Coordinates of C-alpha atoms in Angstrom, one line a residue:
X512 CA 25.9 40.9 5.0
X513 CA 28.0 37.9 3.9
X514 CA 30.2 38.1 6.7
X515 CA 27.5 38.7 9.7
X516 CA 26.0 35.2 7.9
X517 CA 28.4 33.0 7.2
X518 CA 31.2 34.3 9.5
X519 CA 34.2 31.3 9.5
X520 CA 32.4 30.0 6.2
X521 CA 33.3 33.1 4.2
X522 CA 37.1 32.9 3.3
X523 CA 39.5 34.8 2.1
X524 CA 40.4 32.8 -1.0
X525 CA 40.5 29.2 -2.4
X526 CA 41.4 27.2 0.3
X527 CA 43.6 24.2 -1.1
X528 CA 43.3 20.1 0.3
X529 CA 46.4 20.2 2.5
X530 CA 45.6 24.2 4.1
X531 CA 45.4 23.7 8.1
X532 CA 42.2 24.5 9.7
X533 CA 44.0 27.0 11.9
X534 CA 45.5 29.7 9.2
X535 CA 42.7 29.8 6.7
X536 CA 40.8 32.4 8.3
X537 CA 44.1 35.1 8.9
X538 CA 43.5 36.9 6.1
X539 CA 41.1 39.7 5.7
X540 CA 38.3 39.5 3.1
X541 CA 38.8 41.7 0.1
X542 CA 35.8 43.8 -0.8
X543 CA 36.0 43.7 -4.0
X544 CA 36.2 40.1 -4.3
X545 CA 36.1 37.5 -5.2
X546 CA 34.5 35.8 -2.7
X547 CA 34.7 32.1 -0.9
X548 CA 31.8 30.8 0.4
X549 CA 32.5 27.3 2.2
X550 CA 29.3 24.7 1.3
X551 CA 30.4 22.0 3.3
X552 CA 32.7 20.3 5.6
X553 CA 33.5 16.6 3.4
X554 CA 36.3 16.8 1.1
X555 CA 34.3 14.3 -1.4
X556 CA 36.8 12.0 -3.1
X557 CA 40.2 14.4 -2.1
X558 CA 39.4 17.1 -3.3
X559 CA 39.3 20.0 -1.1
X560 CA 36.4 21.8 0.6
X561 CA 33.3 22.1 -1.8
X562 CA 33.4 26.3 -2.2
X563 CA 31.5 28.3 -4.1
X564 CA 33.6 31.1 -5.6
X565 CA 31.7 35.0 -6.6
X566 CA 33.4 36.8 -8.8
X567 CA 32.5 40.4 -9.2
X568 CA 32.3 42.1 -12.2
X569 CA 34.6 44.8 -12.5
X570 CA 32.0 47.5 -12.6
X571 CA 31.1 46.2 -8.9
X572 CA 29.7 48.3 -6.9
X573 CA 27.7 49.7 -9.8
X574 CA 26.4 48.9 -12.9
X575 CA 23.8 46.0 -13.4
X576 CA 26.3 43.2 -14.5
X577 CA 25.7 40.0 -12.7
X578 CA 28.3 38.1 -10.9
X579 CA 29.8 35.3 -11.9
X580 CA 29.4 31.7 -9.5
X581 CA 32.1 29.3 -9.7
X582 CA 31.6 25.9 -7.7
X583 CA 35.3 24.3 -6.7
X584 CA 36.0 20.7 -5.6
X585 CA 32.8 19.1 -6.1
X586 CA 32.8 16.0 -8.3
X587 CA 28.9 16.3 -10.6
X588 CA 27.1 15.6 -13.6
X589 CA 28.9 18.4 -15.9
X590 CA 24.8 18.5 -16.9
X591 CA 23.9 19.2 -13.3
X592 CA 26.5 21.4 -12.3
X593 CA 25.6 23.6 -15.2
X594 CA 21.8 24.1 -14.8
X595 CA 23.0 24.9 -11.1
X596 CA 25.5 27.7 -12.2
X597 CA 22.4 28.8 -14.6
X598 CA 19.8 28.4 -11.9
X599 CA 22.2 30.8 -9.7
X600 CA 22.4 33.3 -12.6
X601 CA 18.8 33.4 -13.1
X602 CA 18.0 34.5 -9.4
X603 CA 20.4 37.6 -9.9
X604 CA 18.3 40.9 -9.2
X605 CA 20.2 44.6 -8.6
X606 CA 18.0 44.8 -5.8
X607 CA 18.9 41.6 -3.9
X608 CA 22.1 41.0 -2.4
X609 CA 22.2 37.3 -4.0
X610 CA 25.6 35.9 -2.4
X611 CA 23.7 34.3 0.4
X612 CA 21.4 33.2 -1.9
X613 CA 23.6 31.4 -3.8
X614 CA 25.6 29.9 -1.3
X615 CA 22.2 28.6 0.6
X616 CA 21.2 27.1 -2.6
X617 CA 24.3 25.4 -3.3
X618 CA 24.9 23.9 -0.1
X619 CA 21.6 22.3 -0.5
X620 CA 23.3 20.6 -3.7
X621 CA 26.3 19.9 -1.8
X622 CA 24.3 18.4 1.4
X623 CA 22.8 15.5 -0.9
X624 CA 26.0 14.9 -2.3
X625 CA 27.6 14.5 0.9
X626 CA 24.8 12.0 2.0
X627 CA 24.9 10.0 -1.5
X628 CA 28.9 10.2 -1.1
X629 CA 28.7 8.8 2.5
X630 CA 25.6 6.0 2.0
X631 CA 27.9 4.8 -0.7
X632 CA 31.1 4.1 1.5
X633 CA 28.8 2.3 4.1
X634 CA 27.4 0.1 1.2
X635 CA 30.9 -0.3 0.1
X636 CA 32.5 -1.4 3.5
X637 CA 29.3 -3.6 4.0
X638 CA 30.1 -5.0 0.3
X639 CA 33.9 -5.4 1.6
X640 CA 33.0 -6.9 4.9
X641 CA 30.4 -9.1 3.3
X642 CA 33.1 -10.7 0.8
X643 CA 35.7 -10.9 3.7
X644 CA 33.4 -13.0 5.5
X645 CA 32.2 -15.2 2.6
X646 CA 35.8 -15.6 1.8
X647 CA 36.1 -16.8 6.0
X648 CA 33.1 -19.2 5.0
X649 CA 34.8 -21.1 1.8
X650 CA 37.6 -21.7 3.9
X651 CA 35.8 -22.8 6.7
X652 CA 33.8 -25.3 4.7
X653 CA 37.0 -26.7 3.7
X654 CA 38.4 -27.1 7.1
X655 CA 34.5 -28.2 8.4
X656 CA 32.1 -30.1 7.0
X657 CA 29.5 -27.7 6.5
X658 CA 28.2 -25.8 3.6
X659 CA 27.6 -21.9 4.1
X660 CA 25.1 -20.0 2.2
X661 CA 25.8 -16.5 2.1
X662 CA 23.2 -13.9 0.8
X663 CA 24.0 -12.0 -2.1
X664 CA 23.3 -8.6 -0.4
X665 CA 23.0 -7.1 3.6
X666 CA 20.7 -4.9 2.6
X667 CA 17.6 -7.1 3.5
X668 CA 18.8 -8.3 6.7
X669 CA 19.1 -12.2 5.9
X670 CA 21.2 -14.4 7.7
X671 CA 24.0 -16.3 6.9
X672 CA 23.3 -20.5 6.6
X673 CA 25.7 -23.0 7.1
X674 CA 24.5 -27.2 6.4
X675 CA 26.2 -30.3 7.3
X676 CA 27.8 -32.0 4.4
X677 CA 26.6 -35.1 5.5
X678 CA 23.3 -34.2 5.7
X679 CA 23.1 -32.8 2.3
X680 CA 24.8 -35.1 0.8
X681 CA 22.9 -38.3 1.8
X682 CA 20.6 -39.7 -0.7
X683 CA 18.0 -40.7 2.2
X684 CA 17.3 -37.4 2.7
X685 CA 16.3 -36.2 -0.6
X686 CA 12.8 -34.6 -0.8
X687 CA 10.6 -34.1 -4.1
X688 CA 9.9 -30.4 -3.8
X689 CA 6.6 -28.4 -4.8
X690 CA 7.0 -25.4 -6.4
X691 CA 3.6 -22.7 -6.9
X692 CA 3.4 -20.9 -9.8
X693 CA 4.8 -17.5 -9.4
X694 CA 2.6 -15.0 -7.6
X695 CA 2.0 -11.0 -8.5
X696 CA 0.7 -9.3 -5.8
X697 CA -1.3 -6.1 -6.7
X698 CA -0.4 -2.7 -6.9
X699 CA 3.2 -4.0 -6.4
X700 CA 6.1 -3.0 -8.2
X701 CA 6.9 -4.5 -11.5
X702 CA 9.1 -7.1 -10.5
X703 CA 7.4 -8.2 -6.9
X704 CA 6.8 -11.9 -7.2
X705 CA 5.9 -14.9 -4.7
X706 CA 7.0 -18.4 -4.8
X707 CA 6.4 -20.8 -2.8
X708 CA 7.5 -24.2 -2.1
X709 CA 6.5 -27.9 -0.2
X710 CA 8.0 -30.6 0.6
X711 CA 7.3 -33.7 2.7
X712 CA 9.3 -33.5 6.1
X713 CA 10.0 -36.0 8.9
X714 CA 13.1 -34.9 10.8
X715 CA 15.0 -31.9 11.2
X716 CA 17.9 -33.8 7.9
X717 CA 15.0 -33.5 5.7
X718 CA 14.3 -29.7 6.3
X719 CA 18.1 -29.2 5.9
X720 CA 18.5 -30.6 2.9
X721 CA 15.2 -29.3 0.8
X722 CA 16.3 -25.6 2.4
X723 CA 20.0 -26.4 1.1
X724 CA 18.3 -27.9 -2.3
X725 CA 16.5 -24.3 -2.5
X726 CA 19.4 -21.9 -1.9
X727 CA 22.4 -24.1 -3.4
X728 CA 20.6 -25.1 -6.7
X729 CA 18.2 -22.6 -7.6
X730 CA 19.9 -19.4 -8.4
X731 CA 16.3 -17.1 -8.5
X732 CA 15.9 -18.8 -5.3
X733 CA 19.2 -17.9 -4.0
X734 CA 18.7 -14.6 -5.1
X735 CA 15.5 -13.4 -3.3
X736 CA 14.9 -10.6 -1.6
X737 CA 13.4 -13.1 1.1
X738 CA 13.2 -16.9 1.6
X739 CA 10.8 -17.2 4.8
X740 CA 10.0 -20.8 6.2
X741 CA 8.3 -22.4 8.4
X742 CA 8.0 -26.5 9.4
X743 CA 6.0 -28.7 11.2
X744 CA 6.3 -32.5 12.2
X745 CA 6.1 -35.0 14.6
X746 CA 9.5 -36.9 15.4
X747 CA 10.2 -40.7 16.2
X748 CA 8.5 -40.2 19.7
X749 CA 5.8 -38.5 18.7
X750 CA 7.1 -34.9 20.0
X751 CA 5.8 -32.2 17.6
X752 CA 8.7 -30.4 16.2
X753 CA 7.7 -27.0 14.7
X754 CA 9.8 -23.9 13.8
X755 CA 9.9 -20.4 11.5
X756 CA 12.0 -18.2 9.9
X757 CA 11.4 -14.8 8.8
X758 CA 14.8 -14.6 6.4
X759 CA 14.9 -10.7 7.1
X760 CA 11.3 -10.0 6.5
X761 CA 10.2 -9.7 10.2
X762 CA 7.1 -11.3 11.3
X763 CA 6.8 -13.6 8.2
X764 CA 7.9 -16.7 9.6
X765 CA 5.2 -16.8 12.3
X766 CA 2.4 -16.0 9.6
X767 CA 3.5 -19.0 8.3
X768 CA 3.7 -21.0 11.2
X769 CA 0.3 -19.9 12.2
X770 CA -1.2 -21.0 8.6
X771 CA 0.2 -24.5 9.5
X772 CA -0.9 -25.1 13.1
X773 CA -4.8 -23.4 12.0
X774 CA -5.1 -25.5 8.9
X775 CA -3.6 -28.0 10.8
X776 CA -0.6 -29.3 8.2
X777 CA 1.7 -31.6 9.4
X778 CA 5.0 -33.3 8.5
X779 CA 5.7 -30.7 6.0
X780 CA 7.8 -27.7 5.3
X781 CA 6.9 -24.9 3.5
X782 CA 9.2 -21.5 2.2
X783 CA 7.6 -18.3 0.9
X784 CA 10.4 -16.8 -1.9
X785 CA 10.0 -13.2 -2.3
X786 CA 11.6 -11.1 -5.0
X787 CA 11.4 -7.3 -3.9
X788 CA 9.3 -5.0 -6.6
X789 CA 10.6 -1.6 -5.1
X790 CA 7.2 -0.8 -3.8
X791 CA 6.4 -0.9 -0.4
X792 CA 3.4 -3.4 0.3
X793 CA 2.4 -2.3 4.2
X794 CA 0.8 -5.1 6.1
X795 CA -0.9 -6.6 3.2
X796 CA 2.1 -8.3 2.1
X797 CA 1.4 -10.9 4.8
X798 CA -1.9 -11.7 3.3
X799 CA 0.1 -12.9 0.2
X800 CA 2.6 -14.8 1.8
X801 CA 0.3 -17.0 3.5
X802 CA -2.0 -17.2 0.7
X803 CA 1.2 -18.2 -1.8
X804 CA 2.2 -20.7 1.1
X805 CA -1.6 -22.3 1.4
X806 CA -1.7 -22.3 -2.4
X807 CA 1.2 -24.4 -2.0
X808 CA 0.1 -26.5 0.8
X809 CA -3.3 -27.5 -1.4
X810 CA -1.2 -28.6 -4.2
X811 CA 1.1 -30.7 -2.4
X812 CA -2.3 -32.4 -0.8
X813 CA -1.1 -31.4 3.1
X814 CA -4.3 -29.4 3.2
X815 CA -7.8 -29.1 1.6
X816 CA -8.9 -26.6 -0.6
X817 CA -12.0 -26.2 0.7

């Protein structure tokens, strides 16, 4: 029965790291054991091909003794891999052939080891490539007179920033910032929270530098899961000068933007932080950005409360 099931995946014994593909399957199986079930095709961290080994009692065929699993080249929790090896024992029965059984059951184990194994070398190389390109960024500021902001983490899709130096740097284009009181949304996660924050904005050197002021000198700022934005001003010849941002948290930018032109707000810029709780909002989460941003907006006077 194991053979018509697992045909390739039963072998013939323990087949070490450096084996080649083509000679592992020349030998015949043994009937009376042991037995090599293959659970999967990753060798996780060098270590061979995760195999579950059955070794048959030496009264096999007969007599009621159960057969001893062994799991080879898989890297657990000692903890885990023992209640497996239990959980196997406990589903032995005379009456049941349990080999496939067992080897359905720890593949299972095996297939969300593979996929925690291989999420965590993608978050790895995105770690890697993140540092090689803020490492590119340092020394591009020093050869350019720009500032980059990098976000701490990919993982919520922000972009990367980069300032003039003379913009942020000039005194003229200072801005007295607003901050809200932070915001709790309900039924959110334990650590969701909403900030936002005004300032007074006239040209596009003064949105620089408060959105600079934010990410470069406020480290919860610089550390939020989102930092949406949006602005809105008239310049020198009267041309209105409007934009958004969504920082990674699509569609948030123009709920802000929309909240400007409706309450009609003007020569101002306003950014929504958001630090992630781990529970997914749904479309509601909108509702309290803009109502942190128009919080905001009353308090700095741009709008009325009314």
């Amino acid at each position: 029965a194991l053979q018509a099931y697992y045909d390739d995946a039963l072998l013939p014994s323990l087949i070490p790291p450096s084996s080649s593909e083509d000679n592992r399957h020349q030998a015949t199986i043994a009937l009376e054991g042991p037995w090599f079930i293959q659970l999967g095709n990753l060798s996780l961290f060098g270590l061979g091909i995760p195999t579950l080994e059955i070794r048959l009692p030496s009264s096999y065929p007969f007599g009621n003794e159960c057969p001893t699993p062994i799991i080879h080249n898989v890297m657990m929790n000692p903890q885990i891999k023992e209640e497996l090896l239990q959980e196997l024992q406990d589903m032995y029965d005379i009456e049941i052939d349990v080999g496939i059984m067992w080897g359905e059951r720890c593949r299972e184990e095996i297939s969300i080891l593979e996929e925690t194994y291989t999420t965590q070398q993608q978050i790895q190389q995105q770690d890697d490539d993140h540092r090689t390109a803020l490492k590119a960024a340092n020394d591009d500021d020093n050869d350019q007179e720009v500032q980059t902001f990098i976000p701490p983490t990919t993982r919520y899709n922000q972009p990367i920033r980069n300032f003039p130096t003379s913009v942020i740097n000039n005194a003229k284009n200072q801005r007295e910032i607003l901050h809200t009181p932070p915001f709790h949304p309900p039924k959110s996660g334990a650590a969701e929270n909403m900030i936002a924050h005004v300032c007074e904005v006239k040209c596009m050197e003064h949105v620089h530098w408060a959105l600079a002021e934010l990410l470069f000198n406020d480290k919860k700022v610089a550390k939020a899961t989102h930092n949406m934005f949006a602005y809105r001003f008239h310049g020198d010849d009267s041309t209105l000068v409007h934009d958004n941002d969504d920082d990674g948290e699509k569609g948030s930018g123009a709920k802000l933007a929309s909240l400007l032109e409706l309450s009609g707000a003007e020569n101002v810029l306003v950014v929504v932080s958001r630090w992630y709780g781990g529970q997914l909002l749904g479309p509601a989460r909108f509702k309290w950005i803009a109502g942190v941003a128009r919080t905001g907006l009353v308090q700095g006077g741009f709008i009325n409360g009314d």
